[in-house]
mmCIF file of C-alpha atoms in Angstrom:
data_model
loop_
_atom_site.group_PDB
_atom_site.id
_atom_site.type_symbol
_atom_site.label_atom_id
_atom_site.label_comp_id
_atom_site.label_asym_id
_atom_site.label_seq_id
_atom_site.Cartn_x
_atom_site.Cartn_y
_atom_site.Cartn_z
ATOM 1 C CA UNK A 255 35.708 16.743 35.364
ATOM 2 C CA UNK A 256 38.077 17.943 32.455
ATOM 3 C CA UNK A 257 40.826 20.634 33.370
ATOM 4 C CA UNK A 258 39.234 23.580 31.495
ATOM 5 C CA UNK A 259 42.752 24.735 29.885
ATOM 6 C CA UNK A 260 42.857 20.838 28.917
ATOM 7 C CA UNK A 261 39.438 20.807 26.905
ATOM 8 C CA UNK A 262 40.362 23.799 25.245
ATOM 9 C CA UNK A 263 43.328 22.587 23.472
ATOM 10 C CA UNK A 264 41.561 18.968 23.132
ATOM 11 C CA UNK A 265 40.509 19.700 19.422
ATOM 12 C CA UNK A 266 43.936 21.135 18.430
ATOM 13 C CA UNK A 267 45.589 18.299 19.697
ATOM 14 C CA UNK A 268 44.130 15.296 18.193
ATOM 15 C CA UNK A 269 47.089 14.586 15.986
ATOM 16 C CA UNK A 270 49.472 14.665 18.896
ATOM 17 C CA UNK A 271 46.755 11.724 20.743
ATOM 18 C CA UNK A 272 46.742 9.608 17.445
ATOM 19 C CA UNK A 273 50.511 9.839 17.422
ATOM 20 C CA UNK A 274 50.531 8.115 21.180
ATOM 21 C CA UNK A 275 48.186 5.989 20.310
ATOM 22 C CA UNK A 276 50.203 3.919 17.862
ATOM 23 C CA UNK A 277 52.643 3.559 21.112
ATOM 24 C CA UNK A 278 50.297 2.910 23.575
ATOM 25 C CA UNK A 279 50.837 -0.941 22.725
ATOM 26 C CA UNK A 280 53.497 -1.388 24.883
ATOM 27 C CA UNK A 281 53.595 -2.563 28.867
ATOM 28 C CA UNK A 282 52.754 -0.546 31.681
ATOM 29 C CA UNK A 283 56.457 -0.743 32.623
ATOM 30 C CA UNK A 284 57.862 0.189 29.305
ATOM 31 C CA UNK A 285 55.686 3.534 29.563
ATOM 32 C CA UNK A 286 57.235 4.371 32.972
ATOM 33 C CA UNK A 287 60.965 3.640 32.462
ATOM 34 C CA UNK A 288 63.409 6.263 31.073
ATOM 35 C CA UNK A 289 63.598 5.658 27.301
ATOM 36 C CA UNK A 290 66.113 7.180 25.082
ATOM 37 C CA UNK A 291 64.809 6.359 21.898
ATOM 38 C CA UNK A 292 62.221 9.046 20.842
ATOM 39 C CA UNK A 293 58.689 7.655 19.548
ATOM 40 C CA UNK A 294 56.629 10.680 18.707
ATOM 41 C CA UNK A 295 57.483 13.477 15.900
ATOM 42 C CA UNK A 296 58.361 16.452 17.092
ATOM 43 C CA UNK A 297 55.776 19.620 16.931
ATOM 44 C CA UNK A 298 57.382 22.409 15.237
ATOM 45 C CA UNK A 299 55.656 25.870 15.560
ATOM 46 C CA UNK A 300 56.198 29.602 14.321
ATOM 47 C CA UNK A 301 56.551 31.369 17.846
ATOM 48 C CA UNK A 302 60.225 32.383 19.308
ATOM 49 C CA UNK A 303 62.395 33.571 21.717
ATOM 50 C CA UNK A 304 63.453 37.312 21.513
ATOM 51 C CA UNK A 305 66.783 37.486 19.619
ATOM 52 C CA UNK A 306 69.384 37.657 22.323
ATOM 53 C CA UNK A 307 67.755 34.709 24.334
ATOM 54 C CA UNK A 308 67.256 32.884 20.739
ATOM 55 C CA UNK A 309 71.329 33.162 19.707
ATOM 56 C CA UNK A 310 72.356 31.733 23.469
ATOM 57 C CA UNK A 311 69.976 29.470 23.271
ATOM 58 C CA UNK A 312 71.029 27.959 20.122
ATOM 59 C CA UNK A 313 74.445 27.699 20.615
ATOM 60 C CA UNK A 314 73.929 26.330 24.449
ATOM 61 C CA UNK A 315 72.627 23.065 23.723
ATOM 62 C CA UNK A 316 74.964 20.193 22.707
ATOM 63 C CA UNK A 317 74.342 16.330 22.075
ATOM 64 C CA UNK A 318 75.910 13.839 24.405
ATOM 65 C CA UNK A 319 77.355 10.354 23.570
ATOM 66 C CA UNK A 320 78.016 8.191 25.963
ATOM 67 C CA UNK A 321 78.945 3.916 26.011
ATOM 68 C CA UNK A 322 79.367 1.739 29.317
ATOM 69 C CA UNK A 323 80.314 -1.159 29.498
ATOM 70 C CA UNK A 324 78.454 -4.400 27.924
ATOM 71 C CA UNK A 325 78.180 -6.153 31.303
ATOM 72 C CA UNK A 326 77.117 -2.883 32.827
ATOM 73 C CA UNK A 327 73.905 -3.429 34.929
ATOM 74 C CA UNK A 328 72.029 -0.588 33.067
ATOM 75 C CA UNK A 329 73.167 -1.849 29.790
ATOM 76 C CA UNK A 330 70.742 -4.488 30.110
ATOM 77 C CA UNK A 331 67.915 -1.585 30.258
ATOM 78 C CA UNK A 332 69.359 1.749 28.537
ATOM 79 C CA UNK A 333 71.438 0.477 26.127
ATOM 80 C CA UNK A 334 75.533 0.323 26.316
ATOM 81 C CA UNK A 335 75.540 3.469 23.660
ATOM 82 C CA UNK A 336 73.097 6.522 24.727
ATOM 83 C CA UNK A 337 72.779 9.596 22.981
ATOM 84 C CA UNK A 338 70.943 12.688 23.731
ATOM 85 C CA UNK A 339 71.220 16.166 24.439
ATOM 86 C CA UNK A 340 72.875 18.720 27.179
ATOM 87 C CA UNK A 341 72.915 22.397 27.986
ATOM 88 C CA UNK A 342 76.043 24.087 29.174
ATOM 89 C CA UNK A 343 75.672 25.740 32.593
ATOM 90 C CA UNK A 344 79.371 26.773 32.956
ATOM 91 C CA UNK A 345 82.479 27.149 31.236
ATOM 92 C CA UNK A 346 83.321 23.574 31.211
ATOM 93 C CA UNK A 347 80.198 22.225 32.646
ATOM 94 C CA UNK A 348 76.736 20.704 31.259
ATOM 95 C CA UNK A 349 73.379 19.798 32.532
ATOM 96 C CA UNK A 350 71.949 16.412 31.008
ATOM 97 C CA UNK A 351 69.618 13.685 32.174
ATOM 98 C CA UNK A 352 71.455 11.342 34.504
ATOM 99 C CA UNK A 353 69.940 7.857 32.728
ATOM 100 C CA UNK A 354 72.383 8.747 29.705
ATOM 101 C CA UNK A 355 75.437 8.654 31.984
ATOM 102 C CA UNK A 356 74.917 5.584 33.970
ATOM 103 C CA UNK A 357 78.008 3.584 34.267
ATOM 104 C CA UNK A 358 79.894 5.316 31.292
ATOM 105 C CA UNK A 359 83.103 4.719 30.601
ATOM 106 C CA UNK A 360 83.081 7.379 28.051
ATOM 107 C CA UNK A 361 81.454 10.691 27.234
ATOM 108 C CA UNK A 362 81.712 13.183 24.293
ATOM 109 C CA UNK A 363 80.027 16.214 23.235
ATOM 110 C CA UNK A 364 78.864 17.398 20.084
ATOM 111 C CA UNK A 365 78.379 21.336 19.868
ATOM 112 C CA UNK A 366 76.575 23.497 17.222
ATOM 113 C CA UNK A 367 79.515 24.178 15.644
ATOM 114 C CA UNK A 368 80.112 20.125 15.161
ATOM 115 C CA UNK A 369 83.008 20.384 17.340
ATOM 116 C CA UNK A 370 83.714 17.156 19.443
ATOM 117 C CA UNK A 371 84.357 17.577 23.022
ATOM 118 C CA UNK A 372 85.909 14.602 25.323
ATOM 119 C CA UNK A 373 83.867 15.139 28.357
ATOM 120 C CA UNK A 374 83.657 13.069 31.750
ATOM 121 C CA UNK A 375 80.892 11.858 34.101
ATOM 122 C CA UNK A 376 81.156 14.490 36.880
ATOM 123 C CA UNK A 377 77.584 13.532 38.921
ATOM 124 C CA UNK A 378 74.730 11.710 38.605
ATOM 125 C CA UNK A 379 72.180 12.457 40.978
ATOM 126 C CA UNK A 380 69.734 10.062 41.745
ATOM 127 C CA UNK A 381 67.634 11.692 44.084
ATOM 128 C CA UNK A 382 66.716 14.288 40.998
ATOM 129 C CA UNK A 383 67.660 12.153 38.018
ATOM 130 C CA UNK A 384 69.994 15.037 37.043
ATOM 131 C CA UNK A 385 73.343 14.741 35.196
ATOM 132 C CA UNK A 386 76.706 17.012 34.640
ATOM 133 C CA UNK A 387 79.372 16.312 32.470
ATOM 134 C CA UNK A 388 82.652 18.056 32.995
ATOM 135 C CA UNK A 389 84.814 18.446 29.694
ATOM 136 C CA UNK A 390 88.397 18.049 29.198
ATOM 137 C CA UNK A 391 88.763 21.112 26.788
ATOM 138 C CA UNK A 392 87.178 24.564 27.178
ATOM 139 C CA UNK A 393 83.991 24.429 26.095
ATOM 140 C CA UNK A 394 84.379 28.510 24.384
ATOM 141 C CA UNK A 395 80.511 28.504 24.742
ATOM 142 C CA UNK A 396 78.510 30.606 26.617
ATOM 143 C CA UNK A 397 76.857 29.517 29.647
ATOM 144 C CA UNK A 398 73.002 29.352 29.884
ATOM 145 C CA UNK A 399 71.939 31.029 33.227
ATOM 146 C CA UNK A 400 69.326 28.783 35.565
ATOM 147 C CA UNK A 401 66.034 30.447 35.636
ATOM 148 C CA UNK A 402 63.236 29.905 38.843
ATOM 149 C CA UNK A 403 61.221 27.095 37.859
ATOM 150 C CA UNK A 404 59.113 27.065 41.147
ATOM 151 C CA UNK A 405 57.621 30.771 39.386
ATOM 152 C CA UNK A 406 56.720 29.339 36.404
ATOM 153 C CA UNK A 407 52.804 30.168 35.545
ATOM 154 C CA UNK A 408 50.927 27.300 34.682
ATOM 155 C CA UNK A 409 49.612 27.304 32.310
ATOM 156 C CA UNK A 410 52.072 29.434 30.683
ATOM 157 C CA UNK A 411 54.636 29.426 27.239
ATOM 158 C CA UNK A 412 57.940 27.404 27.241
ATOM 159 C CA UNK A 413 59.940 26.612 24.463
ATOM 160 C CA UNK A 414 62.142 23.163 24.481
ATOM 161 C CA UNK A 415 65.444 22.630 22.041
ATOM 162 C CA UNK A 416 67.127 19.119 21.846
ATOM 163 C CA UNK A 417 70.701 18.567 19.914
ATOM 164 C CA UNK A 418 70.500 18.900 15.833
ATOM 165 C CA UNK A 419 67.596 21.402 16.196
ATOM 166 C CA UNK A 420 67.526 24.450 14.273
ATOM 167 C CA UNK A 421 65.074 25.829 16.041
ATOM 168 C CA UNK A 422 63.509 25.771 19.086
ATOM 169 C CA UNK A 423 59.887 24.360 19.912
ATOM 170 C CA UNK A 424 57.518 26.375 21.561
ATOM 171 C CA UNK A 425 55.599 24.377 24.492
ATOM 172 C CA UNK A 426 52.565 24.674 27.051
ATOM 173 C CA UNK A 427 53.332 24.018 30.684
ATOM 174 C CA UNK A 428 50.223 22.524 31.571
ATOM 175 C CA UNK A 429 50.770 20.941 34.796
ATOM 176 C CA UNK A 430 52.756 20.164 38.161
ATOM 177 C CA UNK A 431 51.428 16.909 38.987
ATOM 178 C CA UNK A 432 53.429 14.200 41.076
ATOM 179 C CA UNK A 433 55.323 11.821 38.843
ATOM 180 C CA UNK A 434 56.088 8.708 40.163
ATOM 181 C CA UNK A 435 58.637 6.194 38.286
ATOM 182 C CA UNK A 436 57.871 2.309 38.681
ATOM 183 C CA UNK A 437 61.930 2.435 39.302
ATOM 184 C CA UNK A 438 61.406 4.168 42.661
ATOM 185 C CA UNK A 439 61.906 7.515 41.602
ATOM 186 C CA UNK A 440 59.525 10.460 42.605
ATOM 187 C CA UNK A 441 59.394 13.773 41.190
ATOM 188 C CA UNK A 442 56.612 16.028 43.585
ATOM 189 C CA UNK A 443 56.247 18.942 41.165
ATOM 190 C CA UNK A 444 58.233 17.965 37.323
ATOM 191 C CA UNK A 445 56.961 20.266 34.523
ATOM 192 C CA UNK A 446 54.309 18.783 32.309
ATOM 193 C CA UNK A 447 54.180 20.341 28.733
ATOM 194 C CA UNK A 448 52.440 19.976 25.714
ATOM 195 C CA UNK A 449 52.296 19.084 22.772
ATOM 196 C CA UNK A 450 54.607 15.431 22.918
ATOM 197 C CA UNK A 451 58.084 15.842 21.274
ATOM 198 C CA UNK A 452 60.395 13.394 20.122
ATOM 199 C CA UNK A 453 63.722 15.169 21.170
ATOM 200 C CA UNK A 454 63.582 15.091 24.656
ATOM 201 C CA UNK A 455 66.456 12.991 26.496
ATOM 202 C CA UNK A 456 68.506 15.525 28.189
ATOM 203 C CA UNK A 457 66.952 18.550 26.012
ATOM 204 C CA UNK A 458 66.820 22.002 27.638
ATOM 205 C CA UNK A 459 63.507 24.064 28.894
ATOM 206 C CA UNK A 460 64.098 27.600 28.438
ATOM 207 C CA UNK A 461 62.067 30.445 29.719
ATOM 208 C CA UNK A 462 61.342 33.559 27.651
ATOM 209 C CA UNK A 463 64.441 35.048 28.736
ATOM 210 C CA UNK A 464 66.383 32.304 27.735
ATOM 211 C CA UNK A 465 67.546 30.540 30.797
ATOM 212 C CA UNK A 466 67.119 27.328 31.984
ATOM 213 C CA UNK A 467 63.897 26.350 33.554
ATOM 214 C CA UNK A 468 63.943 21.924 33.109
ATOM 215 C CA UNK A 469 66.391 18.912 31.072
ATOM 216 C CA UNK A 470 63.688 16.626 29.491
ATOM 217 C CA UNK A 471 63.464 13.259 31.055
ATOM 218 C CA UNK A 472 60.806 11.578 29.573
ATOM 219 C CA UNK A 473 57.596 10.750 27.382
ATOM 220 C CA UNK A 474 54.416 10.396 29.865
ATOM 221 C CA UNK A 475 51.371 9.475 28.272
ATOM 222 C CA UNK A 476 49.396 11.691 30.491
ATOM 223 C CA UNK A 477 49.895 15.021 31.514
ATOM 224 C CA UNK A 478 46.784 15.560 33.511
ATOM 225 C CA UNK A 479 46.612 12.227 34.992
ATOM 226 C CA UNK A 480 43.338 10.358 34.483
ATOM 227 C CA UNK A 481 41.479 13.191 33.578
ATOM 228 C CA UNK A 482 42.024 14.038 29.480
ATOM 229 C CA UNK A 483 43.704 11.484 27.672
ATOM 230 C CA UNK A 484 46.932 13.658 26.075
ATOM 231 C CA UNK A 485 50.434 12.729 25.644
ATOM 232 C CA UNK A 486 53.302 15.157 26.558
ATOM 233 C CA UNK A 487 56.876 15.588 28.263
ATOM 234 C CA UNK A 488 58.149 15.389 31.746
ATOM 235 C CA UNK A 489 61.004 18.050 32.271
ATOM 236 C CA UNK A 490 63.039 18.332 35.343
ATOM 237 C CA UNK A 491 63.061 21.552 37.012
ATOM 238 C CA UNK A 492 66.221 22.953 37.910
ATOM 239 C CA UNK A 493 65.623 24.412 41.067
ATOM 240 C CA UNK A 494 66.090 20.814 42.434
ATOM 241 C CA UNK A 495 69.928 21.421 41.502
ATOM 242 C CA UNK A 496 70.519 24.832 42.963
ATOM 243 C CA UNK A 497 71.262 23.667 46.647
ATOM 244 C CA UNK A 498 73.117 20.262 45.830
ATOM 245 C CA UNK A 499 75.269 21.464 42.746
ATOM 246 C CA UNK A 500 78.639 22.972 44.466
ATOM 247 C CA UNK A 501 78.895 19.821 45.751
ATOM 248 C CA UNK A 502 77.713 17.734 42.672
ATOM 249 C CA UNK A 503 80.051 20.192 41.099
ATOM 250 C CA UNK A 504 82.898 19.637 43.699
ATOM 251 C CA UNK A 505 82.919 15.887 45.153
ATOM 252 C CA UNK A 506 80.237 14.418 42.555
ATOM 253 C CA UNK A 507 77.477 13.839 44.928
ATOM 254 C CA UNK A 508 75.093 15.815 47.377
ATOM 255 C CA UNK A 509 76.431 16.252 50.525
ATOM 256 C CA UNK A 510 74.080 14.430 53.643
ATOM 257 C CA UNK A 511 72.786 11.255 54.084
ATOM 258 C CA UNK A 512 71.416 9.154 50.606
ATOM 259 C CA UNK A 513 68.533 8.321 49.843
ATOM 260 C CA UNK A 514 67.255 4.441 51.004
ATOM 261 C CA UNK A 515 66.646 2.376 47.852
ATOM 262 C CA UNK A 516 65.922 -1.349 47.965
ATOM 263 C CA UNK A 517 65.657 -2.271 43.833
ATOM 264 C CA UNK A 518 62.384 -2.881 43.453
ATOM 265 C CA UNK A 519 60.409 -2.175 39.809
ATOM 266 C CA UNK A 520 57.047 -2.095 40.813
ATOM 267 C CA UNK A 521 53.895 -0.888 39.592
ATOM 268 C CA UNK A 522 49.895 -0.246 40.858
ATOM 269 C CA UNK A 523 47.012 -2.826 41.347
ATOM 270 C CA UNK A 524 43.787 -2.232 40.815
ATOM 271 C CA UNK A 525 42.953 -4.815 43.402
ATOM 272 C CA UNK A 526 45.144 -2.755 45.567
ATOM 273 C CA UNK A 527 48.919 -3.492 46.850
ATOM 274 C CA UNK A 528 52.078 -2.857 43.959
ATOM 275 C CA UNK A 529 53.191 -5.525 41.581
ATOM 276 C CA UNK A 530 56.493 -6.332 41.448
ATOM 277 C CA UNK A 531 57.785 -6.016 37.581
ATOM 278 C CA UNK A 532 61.482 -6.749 38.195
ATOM 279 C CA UNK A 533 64.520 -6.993 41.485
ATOM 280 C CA UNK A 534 67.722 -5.424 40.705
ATOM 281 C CA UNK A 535 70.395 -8.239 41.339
ATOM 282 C CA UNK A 536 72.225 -8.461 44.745
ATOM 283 C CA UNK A 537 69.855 -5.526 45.774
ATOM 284 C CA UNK A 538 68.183 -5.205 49.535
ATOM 285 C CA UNK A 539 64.814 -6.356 47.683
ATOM 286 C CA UNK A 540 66.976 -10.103 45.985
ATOM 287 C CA UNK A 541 68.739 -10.632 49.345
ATOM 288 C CA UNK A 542 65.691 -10.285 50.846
ATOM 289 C CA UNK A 543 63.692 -13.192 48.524
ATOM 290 C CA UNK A 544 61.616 -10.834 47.446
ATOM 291 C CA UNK A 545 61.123 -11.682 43.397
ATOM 292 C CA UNK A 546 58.924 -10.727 40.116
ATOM 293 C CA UNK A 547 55.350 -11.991 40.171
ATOM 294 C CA UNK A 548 55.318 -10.604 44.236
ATOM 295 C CA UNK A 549 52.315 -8.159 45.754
ATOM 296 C CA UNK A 550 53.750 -5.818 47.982
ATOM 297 C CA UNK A 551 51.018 -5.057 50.541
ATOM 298 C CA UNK A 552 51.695 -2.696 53.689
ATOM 299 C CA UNK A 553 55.335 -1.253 54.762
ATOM 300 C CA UNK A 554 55.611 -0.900 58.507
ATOM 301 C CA UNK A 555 51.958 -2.765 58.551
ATOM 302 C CA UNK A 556 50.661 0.124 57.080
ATOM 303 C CA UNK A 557 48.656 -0.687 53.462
ATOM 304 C CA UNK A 558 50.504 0.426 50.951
ATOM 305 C CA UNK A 559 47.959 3.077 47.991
ATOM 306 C CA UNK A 560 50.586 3.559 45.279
ATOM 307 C CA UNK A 561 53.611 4.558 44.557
ATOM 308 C CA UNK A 562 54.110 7.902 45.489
ATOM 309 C CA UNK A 563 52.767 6.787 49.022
ATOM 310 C CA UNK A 564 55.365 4.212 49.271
ATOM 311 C CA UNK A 565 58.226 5.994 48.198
ATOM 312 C CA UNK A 566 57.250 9.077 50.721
ATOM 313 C CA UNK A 567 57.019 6.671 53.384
ATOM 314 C CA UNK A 568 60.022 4.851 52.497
ATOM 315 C CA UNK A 569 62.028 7.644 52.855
ATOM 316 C CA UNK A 570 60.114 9.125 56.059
ATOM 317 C CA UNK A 571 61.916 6.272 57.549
ATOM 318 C CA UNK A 572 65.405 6.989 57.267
ATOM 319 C CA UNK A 573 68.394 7.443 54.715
ATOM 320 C CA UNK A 574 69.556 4.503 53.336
ATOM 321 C CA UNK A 575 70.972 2.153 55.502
ATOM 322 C CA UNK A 576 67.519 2.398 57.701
ATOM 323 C CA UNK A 577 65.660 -1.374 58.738
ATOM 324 C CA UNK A 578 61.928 -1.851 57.663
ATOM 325 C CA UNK A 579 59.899 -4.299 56.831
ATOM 326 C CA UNK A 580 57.394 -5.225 53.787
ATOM 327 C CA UNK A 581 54.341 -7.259 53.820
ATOM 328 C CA UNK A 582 54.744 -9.480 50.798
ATOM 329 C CA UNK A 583 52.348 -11.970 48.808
ATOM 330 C CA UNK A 584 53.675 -14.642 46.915
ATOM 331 C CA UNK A 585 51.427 -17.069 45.760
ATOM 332 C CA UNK A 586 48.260 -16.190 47.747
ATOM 333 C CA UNK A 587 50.566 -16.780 50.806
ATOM 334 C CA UNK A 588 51.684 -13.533 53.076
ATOM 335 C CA UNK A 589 54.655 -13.053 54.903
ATOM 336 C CA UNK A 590 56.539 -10.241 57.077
ATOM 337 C CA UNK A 591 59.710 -9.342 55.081
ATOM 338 C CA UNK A 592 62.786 -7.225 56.875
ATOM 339 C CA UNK A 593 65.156 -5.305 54.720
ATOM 340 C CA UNK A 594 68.107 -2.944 55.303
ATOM 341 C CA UNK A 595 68.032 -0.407 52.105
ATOM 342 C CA UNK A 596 71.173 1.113 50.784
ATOM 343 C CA UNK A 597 72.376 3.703 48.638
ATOM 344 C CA UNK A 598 71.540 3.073 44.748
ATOM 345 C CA UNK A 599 75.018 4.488 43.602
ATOM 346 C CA UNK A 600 76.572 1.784 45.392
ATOM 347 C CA UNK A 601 75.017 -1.005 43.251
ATOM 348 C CA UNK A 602 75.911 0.500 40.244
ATOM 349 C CA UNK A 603 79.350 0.517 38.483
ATOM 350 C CA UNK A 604 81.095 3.822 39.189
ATOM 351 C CA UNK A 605 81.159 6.132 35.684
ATOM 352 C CA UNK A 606 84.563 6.989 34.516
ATOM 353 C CA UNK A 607 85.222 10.661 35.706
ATOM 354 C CA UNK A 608 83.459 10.580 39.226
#
C-alpha cells in the first residue's frame, strides 16, 4: 500500500524519478556508499525562510576542501581531494559530513564572502558519520544555532543550502525510516526529504527558524523504502551530536567505549544471508579469512535478516574489542568463524588536526 502523502506528490515528481533513473545503472554497492560527486540537478523553488533566518543562513554555510594522502585507505574509495559543504556551529567551529575528512592531511574553507580559511580535522565520528573542522583563523561568522530534530513533523517543510548556493532549497521531510549503509553504518531515524538534490555532501538542513536540523550525507534512491519508487536525500540529524560534542569538541572523540567494527561491505540476499561486496585490509573480517564472494549466514548461530539486524546485534554484543563468531559460506561449504572486532578509527590513518 502507497504512503498517502507519497501518492500525492507522485505526479509532481516524475521529473525528479526520470532524473534517478538515468543513475539507477550502477551496482547495488555504488548506491549505498557515501558519494561526493552529485548526480541529480538540484530542485530550485520560490518558497523561503523569513528574513532574519534567510541572512544567517546564507552566510553560515561554507564549502570544505580537503586532500589525504594518495596511499590513504579511503583514497581508494572517496577520492584523495573531497569537496563539499559545512555549516558553522561556533566561532571557530563547523559541522560537515565526516566521509569528506577521512584521513586529511589538509582542510580549508571557503566562506560566502570567498574568503579562504586554513581549517583542521577536529573529529570524525563514526558512530554518527558526523564531522567538525576547527579553523586556524576566526571564522567572523555567525554561528548557526542547533535546532530539535527529534520534533520535526513529518511530513513537514525544510529547506537545504549547500556551498555556492544563492539560495536556499525548500524540501519535504517525508520520512524517518532506518537507513542502513552496506559499510556497517546504521542510522535508526535519518531525515528523508524530497525532491533529490545534487548539493548535498556536508550541506545544512535548516528549520524555519533557521537553525540547524541535519548535514546531508547522501543520495538514497528510496525514501519510502519499497513502497513508491522516489529518489531523495538522507540528512543527519543533529540531535545525534548534542551529547557527544564537548568531547568531540574537546579530545576529538566521544567519550565511552567504541563501537565494534570488523570491515565488512556487505549487502542483502534475496535467498537470504548478506553478501560480502568487499574486506577492509588487515581488518578483524581479512585476519579472519573471511573474503569477497562470502555469504554471511547467522552471528552467534542466530540467522542473520539484513543489515540493520546484524549491525543491532553486533553491537548488542559488546564495544569493540568484544569475541563473536560468524557463520560463513564460501563455496557452498559452511564454517564457524571467530572474530575479535575493533575500533574503525584505529584502521584508518589519523587526519592531521586530531
Amino acid at each position: 500500500m502507497r504512503h498517502p502523502f507519497a501518492t500525492a506528490l507522485l505526479a509532481s515528481l516524475l521529473s525528479c524519478s526520470l532524473a534517478w533513473a538515468q543513475t539507477a545503472g550502477q551496482s547495488d554497492s555504488a548506491k549505498d556508499s557515501p558519494q561526493v560527486t552529485p548526480q541529480v540537478t538540484t530542485q530550485e523553488v520560490s518558497q523561503a525562510l523569513p528574513p532574519e533566518p534567510l541572512r544567517r543562513v546564507l552566510q553560515s554555510v561554507v564549502t570544505v576542501q580537503s586532500r589525504s594522502d594518495a596511499q590513504a585507505s579511503t583514497s581508494r574509495t572517496l577520492g584523495q581531494r573531497r569537496e563539499g559543504s559545512g555549516v558553522v556551529i561556533g566561532p571557530d567551529l563547523v559541522l560537515t559530513i565526516g566521509y569528506l575528512l577521512l584521513e586529511a592531511e589538509s582542510v580549508d574553507l571557503i566562506d560566502h564572502q570567498g574568503r579562504r580559511i586554513p581549517g583542521q580535522v577536529r573529529a570524525v565520528d563514526n558512530l554518527t558519520g558526523l564531522g567538525l573542522i576547527r579553523t586556524l583563523i576566526s571564522l567572523r561568522l555567525d554561528a548557526v544555532p542547533l535546532g530539535d530534530s527529534d520534533s520535526l513533523p513529518t511530513p513537514g517543510k525544510l529547506w537545504t543550502l549547500g556551498q555556492n548556493e544563492t539560495a536556499p532549497t525548500a524540501l519535504e521531510l517525508v520520512s524517518r525510516k532506518v537507513f542502513a549503509g552496506s559499510w556497517e553504518y546504521l542510522l535508526e531515524a535519518p531525515l528523508m526529504t524530497i525532491p533529490a538534490v545534487n548539493n548535498w555532501s556536508g550541506s545544512g538542513l535548516f528549520d524555519a527558524q533557521g537553525q540547524l536540523v541535519g548535514i546531508g550525507s547522501l543520495l538514497v534512491q528510496d525514501v519510502y523504502g519499497d513502497q513508491v519508487p522516489l529518489p531523495g536525500n538522507l540528512f543527519v540529524p543533529v540531535n545525534l551530536l548534542k551529547d557527544p560534542l564537548p568531547d568531540l569538541v574537546r579530545t576529538g572523540r566521544r567519550t565511552g567505549p567504541a563501537t565494534p567494527w570488523l570491515g565488512i561491505t556487505s549487502q542483502r540476499l534475496p535467498s537470504g544471508g548478506l553478501a560480502v561486496l568487499r574486506v577492509s585490509p588487515d581488518s578483524p573480517a581479512a585476519q579472519a579469512g573471511i573474503a569477497v564472494g562470502d555469504t554471511l549466514l547467522a552471528l552467534q548461530g542466530q540467522t542473520l535478516q539484513d543489515l540493520p539486524d546484524f549491525y543491532r546485534r553486533l553491537r548488542a554484543l559488546g564495544p569493540a574489542g568484544s569475541r563473536l563468531t560468524l557463520t560463513v559460506r564460501s563455496k557452498d561449504q559452511s564454517r564457524e568463524v571467530e572474530l575479535l572486532s575493533t575500533d574503525r578509527a584505529t584502521a584508518l590513518k589519523r587526519p592531521s588536526g586530531i
